[in-house]
Amino acid sequence: MGLNGNFFLFKTVFCVSFHTALLCSSKERSQRTMEVPSLSSNGFPLQLLRVALVLLAIMDLTRGYDFYAGGRDGWVLHPSESYSHWAERNRFQVSDSIVFAYEKGKDSVLAVPEHDFHSCNLSRPLLRLDGGNDRFAFNHSGPFFFVSGAPGKCELGQKLEVVVMAIRHRPSPPPPRSTPCPAPKAPPPLSATPPPVPDAFGSWTSPAPAPAQLPATSYAAAISSLGILIAITQFVLLIQIL
């Protein structure tokens, strides 16, 4: 195939590519115009719903969790699960709360120091709760001690020790290490080149390399193969679009 044939093939491929691009762009514009009303009508409420869900999740995390002392039995003398086992099974964190549910007027809850907890001393409580459905919020980490305010119940085992886990802070990243500057590299040795040879007129000239030439036959074959490949690709695209 000569150069004139290659030029005609490239011209044909260019025309097909141009019409294909126009057809694809017009089809994409029509699809975008059809999709705009659906996005404008449904996208905005969807974004509002996502924002509302995120806000609810944040509020739930900051509010903490409510633990009911004694589980479903409440604050009683002999629950189905012992208070020590119940406290070990749960994990308490800062901002969580513990709820004491009992019959008002027949019992109460006393927050006491550790030594009064072990000796069941009810004479100097740190806090007294007697509402029948009392909530105590953990504002710091560490142990908390609760006993029954009714006489004799603490000695029989109605007391509870709760350990609130400490808040873990992420450690700050270490400062970046200063890397020493690399030593300057020595310049490469100069290559020994032969001195230029003077010509007959006395001027100094250097021999220049002869330029490489691409054979005309291989160049024409490469152009022909590339044109055929582009034409086949454009034909397949036209079939998919139509």
PDB file of C-alpha atoms in Angstrom:
ATOM      1  CA  MET A   1       0.000   0.000   0.000  1.00  0.00           C
ATOM      2  CA  GLY A   2       1.484   3.364  -1.004  1.00  0.00           C
ATOM      3  CA  LEU A   3       1.485   6.672   0.767  1.00  0.00           C
ATOM      4  CA  ASN A   4      -1.623   7.874  -1.133  1.00  0.00           C
ATOM      5  CA  GLY A   5      -3.569   4.833   0.047  1.00  0.00           C
ATOM      6  CA  ASN A   6      -2.484   5.413   3.646  1.00  0.00           C
ATOM      7  CA  PHE A   7      -3.560   9.044   3.436  1.00  0.00           C
ATOM      8  CA  PHE A   8      -6.989   8.006   2.158  1.00  0.00           C
ATOM      9  CA  LEU A   9      -7.319   5.436   4.956  1.00  0.00           C
ATOM     10  CA  PHE A  10      -6.413   7.999   7.618  1.00  0.00           C
ATOM     11  CA  LYS A  11      -8.910  10.449   6.144  1.00  0.00           C
ATOM     12  CA  THR A  12     -11.677   7.841   6.330  1.00  0.00           C
ATOM     13  CA  VAL A  13     -10.797   6.901   9.923  1.00  0.00           C
ATOM     14  CA  PHE A  14     -10.759  10.565  10.964  1.00  0.00           C
ATOM     15  CA  CYS A  15     -14.238  11.160   9.512  1.00  0.00           C
ATOM     16  CA  VAL A  16     -15.653   8.076  11.233  1.00  0.00           C
ATOM     17  CA  SER A  17     -14.057   9.086  14.568  1.00  0.00           C
ATOM     18  CA  PHE A  18     -15.446  12.615  14.308  1.00  0.00           C
ATOM     19  CA  HIS A  19     -19.025  11.427  13.649  1.00  0.00           C
ATOM     20  CA  THR A  20     -18.751   8.848  16.428  1.00  0.00           C
ATOM     21  CA  ALA A  21     -17.631  11.496  18.922  1.00  0.00           C
ATOM     22  CA  LEU A  22     -20.541  13.758  17.945  1.00  0.00           C
ATOM     23  CA  LEU A  23     -23.015  10.907  18.366  1.00  0.00           C
ATOM     24  CA  CYS A  24     -21.613   9.921  21.796  1.00  0.00           C
ATOM     25  CA  SER A  25     -21.654  13.490  23.088  1.00  0.00           C
ATOM     26  CA  SER A  26     -25.249  14.068  21.968  1.00  0.00           C
ATOM     27  CA  LYS A  27     -26.319  10.809  23.617  1.00  0.00           C
ATOM     28  CA  GLU A  28     -24.599  11.736  26.904  1.00  0.00           C
ATOM     29  CA  ARG A  29     -26.239  15.182  26.908  1.00  0.00           C
ATOM     30  CA  SER A  30     -29.668  13.624  26.458  1.00  0.00           C
ATOM     31  CA  GLN A  31     -29.033  11.185  29.321  1.00  0.00           C
ATOM     32  CA  ARG A  32     -27.886  13.991  31.622  1.00  0.00           C
ATOM     33  CA  THR A  33     -30.963  16.085  30.896  1.00  0.00           C
ATOM     34  CA  MET A  34     -33.146  13.072  31.678  1.00  0.00           C
ATOM     35  CA  GLU A  35     -31.350  12.425  34.990  1.00  0.00           C
ATOM     36  CA  VAL A  36     -31.418  16.006  36.310  1.00  0.00           C
ATOM     37  CA  PRO A  37     -35.058  16.000  37.546  1.00  0.00           C
ATOM     38  CA  SER A  38     -34.565  12.752  39.501  1.00  0.00           C
ATOM     39  CA  LEU A  39     -31.473  14.099  41.245  1.00  0.00           C
ATOM     40  CA  SER A  40     -33.083  17.423  42.084  1.00  0.00           C
ATOM     41  CA  SER A  41     -36.236  15.786  43.405  1.00  0.00           C
ATOM     42  CA  ASN A  42     -34.688  12.950  45.430  1.00  0.00           C
ATOM     43  CA  GLY A  43     -31.109  14.001  46.219  1.00  0.00           C
ATOM     44  CA  PHE A  44     -31.914  16.805  48.663  1.00  0.00           C
ATOM     45  CA  PRO A  45     -34.200  14.784  51.010  1.00  0.00           C
ATOM     46  CA  LEU A  46     -31.684  11.933  50.928  1.00  0.00           C
ATOM     47  CA  GLN A  47     -28.918  14.257  52.110  1.00  0.00           C
ATOM     48  CA  LEU A  48     -31.146  15.559  54.914  1.00  0.00           C
ATOM     49  CA  LEU A  49     -31.862  11.997  56.028  1.00  0.00           C
ATOM     50  CA  ARG A  50     -28.158  11.179  56.167  1.00  0.00           C
ATOM     51  CA  VAL A  51     -27.392  14.289  58.216  1.00  0.00           C
ATOM     52  CA  ALA A  52     -30.194  13.445  60.652  1.00  0.00           C
ATOM     53  CA  LEU A  53     -28.897   9.894  61.137  1.00  0.00           C
ATOM     54  CA  VAL A  54     -25.385  11.168  61.834  1.00  0.00           C
ATOM     55  CA  LEU A  55     -26.678  13.663  64.407  1.00  0.00           C
ATOM     56  CA  LEU A  56     -28.716  10.972  66.153  1.00  0.00           C
ATOM     57  CA  ALA A  57     -25.678   8.700  66.331  1.00  0.00           C
ATOM     58  CA  ILE A  58     -23.555  11.484  67.840  1.00  0.00           C
ATOM     59  CA  MET A  59     -26.226  12.298  70.425  1.00  0.00           C
ATOM     60  CA  ASP A  60     -26.490   8.622  71.391  1.00  0.00           C
ATOM     61  CA  LEU A  61     -22.727   8.355  71.885  1.00  0.00           C
ATOM     62  CA  THR A  62     -22.524  11.460  74.082  1.00  0.00           C
ATOM     63  CA  ARG A  63     -25.541  10.411  76.183  1.00  0.00           C
ATOM     64  CA  GLY A  64     -24.018   7.117  77.317  1.00  0.00           C
ATOM     65  CA  TYR A  65     -25.695   3.858  78.267  1.00  0.00           C
ATOM     66  CA  ASP A  66     -28.045   3.037  81.143  1.00  0.00           C
ATOM     67  CA  PHE A  67     -27.257  -0.071  83.222  1.00  0.00           C
ATOM     68  CA  TYR A  68     -29.941  -1.471  85.527  1.00  0.00           C
ATOM     69  CA  ALA A  69     -28.503  -2.763  88.789  1.00  0.00           C
ATOM     70  CA  GLY A  70     -29.487  -6.390  89.273  1.00  0.00           C
ATOM     71  CA  GLY A  71     -30.724  -6.741  85.692  1.00  0.00           C
ATOM     72  CA  ARG A  72     -34.409  -7.538  85.301  1.00  0.00           C
ATOM     73  CA  ASP A  73     -34.779  -8.217  89.034  1.00  0.00           C
ATOM     74  CA  GLY A  74     -33.804  -4.686  90.032  1.00  0.00           C
ATOM     75  CA  TRP A  75     -32.277  -3.513  93.298  1.00  0.00           C
ATOM     76  CA  VAL A  76     -33.355  -6.424  95.534  1.00  0.00           C
ATOM     77  CA  LEU A  77     -31.781  -8.533  98.253  1.00  0.00           C
ATOM     78  CA  HIS A  78     -31.322 -11.776  96.314  1.00  0.00           C
ATOM     79  CA  PRO A  79     -31.251 -11.220  92.527  1.00  0.00           C
ATOM     80  CA  SER A  80     -31.062 -14.157  90.117  1.00  0.00           C
ATOM     81  CA  GLU A  81     -27.524 -13.055  89.215  1.00  0.00           C
ATOM     82  CA  SER A  82     -25.188 -11.928  91.969  1.00  0.00           C
ATOM     83  CA  TYR A  83     -24.187  -8.269  91.970  1.00  0.00           C
ATOM     84  CA  SER A  84     -20.491  -9.101  91.745  1.00  0.00           C
ATOM     85  CA  HIS A  85     -20.977 -11.312  88.681  1.00  0.00           C
ATOM     86  CA  TRP A  86     -23.267  -8.748  87.059  1.00  0.00           C
ATOM     87  CA  ALA A  87     -20.669  -6.000  87.550  1.00  0.00           C
ATOM     88  CA  GLU A  88     -17.853  -8.153  86.142  1.00  0.00           C
ATOM     89  CA  ARG A  89     -19.904  -9.061  83.089  1.00  0.00           C
ATOM     90  CA  ASN A  90     -20.598  -5.457  82.071  1.00  0.00           C
ATOM     91  CA  ARG A  91     -18.194  -2.754  80.915  1.00  0.00           C
ATOM     92  CA  PHE A  92     -18.849   0.693  82.367  1.00  0.00           C
ATOM     93  CA  GLN A  93     -17.508   3.875  80.799  1.00  0.00           C
ATOM     94  CA  VAL A  94     -17.547   7.553  81.649  1.00  0.00           C
ATOM     95  CA  SER A  95     -20.945   9.197  80.865  1.00  0.00           C
ATOM     96  CA  ASP A  96     -22.761   5.881  81.426  1.00  0.00           C
ATOM     97  CA  SER A  97     -25.412   5.653  84.161  1.00  0.00           C
ATOM     98  CA  ILE A  98     -26.616   3.001  86.565  1.00  0.00           C
ATOM     99  CA  VAL A  99     -30.314   2.803  87.445  1.00  0.00           C
ATOM    100  CA  PHE A 100     -31.573   1.434  90.778  1.00  0.00           C
ATOM    101  CA  ALA A 101     -35.187   0.251  90.549  1.00  0.00           C
ATOM    102  CA  TYR A 102     -36.898  -0.745  93.811  1.00  0.00           C
ATOM    103  CA  GLU A 103     -40.053  -0.161  95.797  1.00  0.00           C
ATOM    104  CA  LYS A 104     -40.002   3.357  97.168  1.00  0.00           C
ATOM    105  CA  GLY A 105     -40.190   3.626 100.963  1.00  0.00           C
ATOM    106  CA  LYS A 106     -38.890   0.103 101.572  1.00  0.00           C
ATOM    107  CA  ASP A 107     -35.313   0.490 100.425  1.00  0.00           C
ATOM    108  CA  SER A 108     -32.731   3.074  99.340  1.00  0.00           C
ATOM    109  CA  VAL A 109     -29.254   3.347  97.805  1.00  0.00           C
ATOM    110  CA  LEU A 110     -26.173   4.738  99.513  1.00  0.00           C
ATOM    111  CA  ALA A 111     -22.920   5.671  97.761  1.00  0.00           C
ATOM    112  CA  VAL A 112     -20.175   5.074 100.321  1.00  0.00           C
ATOM    113  CA  PRO A 113     -16.336   5.002 100.509  1.00  0.00           C
ATOM    114  CA  GLU A 114     -14.528   1.710 100.019  1.00  0.00           C
ATOM    115  CA  HIS A 115     -13.848   1.006 103.694  1.00  0.00           C
ATOM    116  CA  ASP A 116     -17.514   1.618 104.589  1.00  0.00           C
ATOM    117  CA  PHE A 117     -18.504  -0.666 101.717  1.00  0.00           C
ATOM    118  CA  HIS A 118     -16.604  -3.620 103.163  1.00  0.00           C
ATOM    119  CA  SER A 119     -17.712  -2.949 106.755  1.00  0.00           C
ATOM    120  CA  CYS A 120     -21.326  -2.057 105.779  1.00  0.00           C
ATOM    121  CA  ASN A 121     -21.109   1.248 107.650  1.00  0.00           C
ATOM    122  CA  LEU A 122     -24.249   3.277 106.773  1.00  0.00           C
ATOM    123  CA  SER A 123     -23.632   6.254 109.063  1.00  0.00           C
ATOM    124  CA  ARG A 124     -21.741   8.565 106.675  1.00  0.00           C
ATOM    125  CA  PRO A 125     -22.760   8.016 103.050  1.00  0.00           C
ATOM    126  CA  LEU A 126     -21.397  10.175 100.254  1.00  0.00           C
ATOM    127  CA  LEU A 127     -24.806  10.220  98.543  1.00  0.00           C
ATOM    128  CA  ARG A 128     -28.276   8.948  99.414  1.00  0.00           C
ATOM    129  CA  LEU A 129     -30.896   7.979  96.823  1.00  0.00           C
ATOM    130  CA  ASP A 130     -34.446   7.053  97.878  1.00  0.00           C
ATOM    131  CA  GLY A 131     -36.688   7.864  94.908  1.00  0.00           C
ATOM    132  CA  GLY A 132     -37.465   4.270  93.903  1.00  0.00           C
ATOM    133  CA  ASN A 133     -36.076   4.720  90.356  1.00  0.00           C
ATOM    134  CA  ASP A 134     -32.753   6.471  90.844  1.00  0.00           C
ATOM    135  CA  ARG A 135     -30.144   7.140  88.179  1.00  0.00           C
ATOM    136  CA  PHE A 136     -26.481   7.717  89.008  1.00  0.00           C
ATOM    137  CA  ALA A 137     -24.160   9.031  86.257  1.00  0.00           C
ATOM    138  CA  PHE A 138     -20.475   8.119  86.192  1.00  0.00           C
ATOM    139  CA  ASN A 139     -18.576  11.366  85.704  1.00  0.00           C
ATOM    140  CA  HIS A 140     -15.081   9.914  86.097  1.00  0.00           C
ATOM    141  CA  SER A 141     -13.251   6.613  85.885  1.00  0.00           C
ATOM    142  CA  GLY A 142     -12.437   4.398  88.851  1.00  0.00           C
ATOM    143  CA  PRO A 143     -14.369   2.338  91.423  1.00  0.00           C
ATOM    144  CA  PHE A 144     -17.819   3.253  92.801  1.00  0.00           C
ATOM    145  CA  PHE A 145     -19.384   1.571  95.849  1.00  0.00           C
ATOM    146  CA  PHE A 146     -23.137   1.251  96.532  1.00  0.00           C
ATOM    147  CA  VAL A 147     -24.951  -0.436  99.427  1.00  0.00           C
ATOM    148  CA  SER A 148     -28.554  -0.830 100.466  1.00  0.00           C
ATOM    149  CA  GLY A 149     -29.813   1.771 102.932  1.00  0.00           C
ATOM    150  CA  ALA A 150     -32.179  -0.681 104.622  1.00  0.00           C
ATOM    151  CA  PRO A 151     -30.797  -2.045 107.927  1.00  0.00           C
ATOM    152  CA  GLY A 152     -29.231  -5.504 107.683  1.00  0.00           C
ATOM    153  CA  LYS A 153     -29.399  -5.863 103.861  1.00  0.00           C
ATOM    154  CA  CYS A 154     -25.790  -4.837 103.235  1.00  0.00           C
ATOM    155  CA  GLU A 155     -24.557  -7.604 105.552  1.00  0.00           C
ATOM    156  CA  LEU A 156     -26.699 -10.103 103.602  1.00  0.00           C
ATOM    157  CA  GLY A 157     -25.053  -9.156 100.292  1.00  0.00           C
ATOM    158  CA  GLN A 158     -27.091  -6.280  98.811  1.00  0.00           C
ATOM    159  CA  LYS A 159     -24.122  -4.157  97.783  1.00  0.00           C
ATOM    160  CA  LEU A 160     -22.487  -3.391  94.483  1.00  0.00           C
ATOM    161  CA  GLU A 161     -18.989  -2.382  93.353  1.00  0.00           C
ATOM    162  CA  VAL A 162     -18.680  -0.840  89.886  1.00  0.00           C
ATOM    163  CA  VAL A 163     -15.370  -0.092  88.156  1.00  0.00           C
ATOM    164  CA  VAL A 164     -15.554   2.505  85.373  1.00  0.00           C
ATOM    165  CA  MET A 165     -12.919   2.128  82.683  1.00  0.00           C
ATOM    166  CA  ALA A 166     -10.462   4.928  82.069  1.00  0.00           C
ATOM    167  CA  ILE A 167     -10.658   7.043  78.945  1.00  0.00           C
ATOM    168  CA  ARG A 168      -7.929   6.064  76.528  1.00  0.00           C
ATOM    169  CA  HIS A 169      -6.295   8.903  74.656  1.00  0.00           C
ATOM    170  CA  ARG A 170      -4.428   8.298  71.471  1.00  0.00           C
ATOM    171  CA  PRO A 171      -0.690   8.892  71.899  1.00  0.00           C
ATOM    172  CA  SER A 172       0.733  11.800  69.966  1.00  0.00           C
ATOM    173  CA  PRO A 173       2.894  10.761  67.029  1.00  0.00           C
ATOM    174  CA  PRO A 174       6.662  11.002  67.621  1.00  0.00           C
ATOM    175  CA  PRO A 175       8.485  13.913  65.994  1.00  0.00           C
ATOM    176  CA  PRO A 176      10.064  13.118  62.659  1.00  0.00           C
ATOM    177  CA  ARG A 177      13.683  12.082  62.807  1.00  0.00           C
ATOM    178  CA  SER A 178      16.161  14.423  61.221  1.00  0.00           C
ATOM    179  CA  THR A 179      18.005  12.595  58.479  1.00  0.00           C
ATOM    180  CA  PRO A 180      21.627  13.612  57.862  1.00  0.00           C
ATOM    181  CA  CYS A 181      22.361  15.304  54.592  1.00  0.00           C
ATOM    182  CA  PRO A 182      24.028  12.957  52.119  1.00  0.00           C
ATOM    183  CA  ALA A 183      27.642  13.631  51.264  1.00  0.00           C
ATOM    184  CA  PRO A 184      28.169  15.320  47.900  1.00  0.00           C
ATOM    185  CA  LYS A 185      29.022  12.896  45.162  1.00  0.00           C
ATOM    186  CA  ALA A 186      32.354  13.142  43.416  1.00  0.00           C
ATOM    187  CA  PRO A 187      32.147  14.334  39.804  1.00  0.00           C
ATOM    188  CA  PRO A 188      32.458  11.542  37.261  1.00  0.00           C
ATOM    189  CA  PRO A 189      35.849  11.209  35.582  1.00  0.00           C
ATOM    190  CA  LEU A 190      36.213  12.857  32.220  1.00  0.00           C
ATOM    191  CA  SER A 191      36.254  10.394  29.380  1.00  0.00           C
ATOM    192  CA  ALA A 192      39.341  10.480  27.247  1.00  0.00           C
ATOM    193  CA  THR A 193      38.333  11.591  23.756  1.00  0.00           C
ATOM    194  CA  PRO A 194      40.700  11.701  20.785  1.00  0.00           C
ATOM    195  CA  PRO A 195      41.672  15.186  19.656  1.00  0.00           C
ATOM    196  CA  PRO A 196      40.004  16.546  16.530  1.00  0.00           C
ATOM    197  CA  VAL A 197      41.801  16.087  13.248  1.00  0.00           C
ATOM    198  CA  PRO A 198      42.535  19.206  11.155  1.00  0.00           C
ATOM    199  CA  ASP A 199      41.323  19.198   7.575  1.00  0.00           C
ATOM    200  CA  ALA A 200      43.203  20.345   4.526  1.00  0.00           C
ATOM    201  CA  PHE A 201      42.336  24.048   5.073  1.00  0.00           C
ATOM    202  CA  GLY A 202      43.526  24.110   8.694  1.00  0.00           C
ATOM    203  CA  SER A 203      40.105  24.301  10.472  1.00  0.00           C
ATOM    204  CA  TRP A 204      39.386  21.893  13.303  1.00  0.00           C
ATOM    205  CA  THR A 205      36.399  19.628  12.680  1.00  0.00           C
ATOM    206  CA  SER A 206      34.950  16.640  14.556  1.00  0.00           C
ATOM    207  CA  PRO A 207      33.431  13.654  12.765  1.00  0.00           C
ATOM    208  CA  ALA A 208      29.605  13.712  13.073  1.00  0.00           C
ATOM    209  CA  PRO A 209      27.569  10.468  13.194  1.00  0.00           C
ATOM    210  CA  ALA A 210      25.507   9.689  10.145  1.00  0.00           C
ATOM    211  CA  PRO A 211      21.710  10.108  10.747  1.00  0.00           C
ATOM    212  CA  ALA A 212      19.719   6.887  10.869  1.00  0.00           C
ATOM    213  CA  GLN A 213      17.044   6.559   8.237  1.00  0.00           C
ATOM    214  CA  LEU A 214      13.837   4.514   8.584  1.00  0.00           C
ATOM    215  CA  PRO A 215      13.107   2.352   5.559  1.00  0.00           C
ATOM    216  CA  ALA A 216      10.098   3.575   3.600  1.00  0.00           C
ATOM    217  CA  THR A 217       8.586   0.107   3.394  1.00  0.00           C
ATOM    218  CA  SER A 218       8.454  -0.474   7.192  1.00  0.00           C
ATOM    219  CA  TYR A 219       7.039   3.036   7.763  1.00  0.00           C
ATOM    220  CA  ALA A 220       4.218   2.492   5.272  1.00  0.00           C
ATOM    221  CA  ALA A 221       3.420  -0.922   6.770  1.00  0.00           C
ATOM    222  CA  ALA A 222       3.188   0.530  10.291  1.00  0.00           C
ATOM    223  CA  ILE A 223       0.836   3.297   9.128  1.00  0.00           C
ATOM    224  CA  SER A 224      -1.370   0.794   7.304  1.00  0.00           C
ATOM    225  CA  SER A 225      -1.665  -1.522  10.342  1.00  0.00           C
ATOM    226  CA  LEU A 226      -2.483   1.391  12.654  1.00  0.00           C
ATOM    227  CA  GLY A 227      -5.173   2.694  10.310  1.00  0.00           C
ATOM    228  CA  ILE A 228      -6.843  -0.703  10.042  1.00  0.00           C
ATOM    229  CA  LEU A 229      -6.846  -1.130  13.843  1.00  0.00           C
ATOM    230  CA  ILE A 230      -8.436   2.308  14.401  1.00  0.00           C
ATOM    231  CA  ALA A 231     -11.083   1.629  11.734  1.00  0.00           C
ATOM    232  CA  ILE A 232     -12.080  -1.691  13.368  1.00  0.00           C
ATOM    233  CA  THR A 233     -12.319  -0.024  16.805  1.00  0.00           C
ATOM    234  CA  GLN A 234     -14.549   2.776  15.522  1.00  0.00           C
ATOM    235  CA  PHE A 235     -16.788   0.260  13.744  1.00  0.00           C
ATOM    236  CA  VAL A 236     -17.301  -1.707  16.974  1.00  0.00           C
ATOM    237  CA  LEU A 237     -18.149   1.504  18.864  1.00  0.00           C
ATOM    238  CA  LEU A 238     -20.740   2.463  16.243  1.00  0.00           C
ATOM    239  CA  ILE A 239     -22.427  -0.938  16.549  1.00  0.00           C
ATOM    240  CA  GLN A 240     -22.626  -0.632  20.367  1.00  0.00           C
ATOM    241  CA  ILE A 241     -24.084   2.895  20.210  1.00  0.00           C
ATOM    242  CA  LEU A 242     -26.668   2.145  17.519  1.00  0.00           C
TER     243      LEU A 242
END
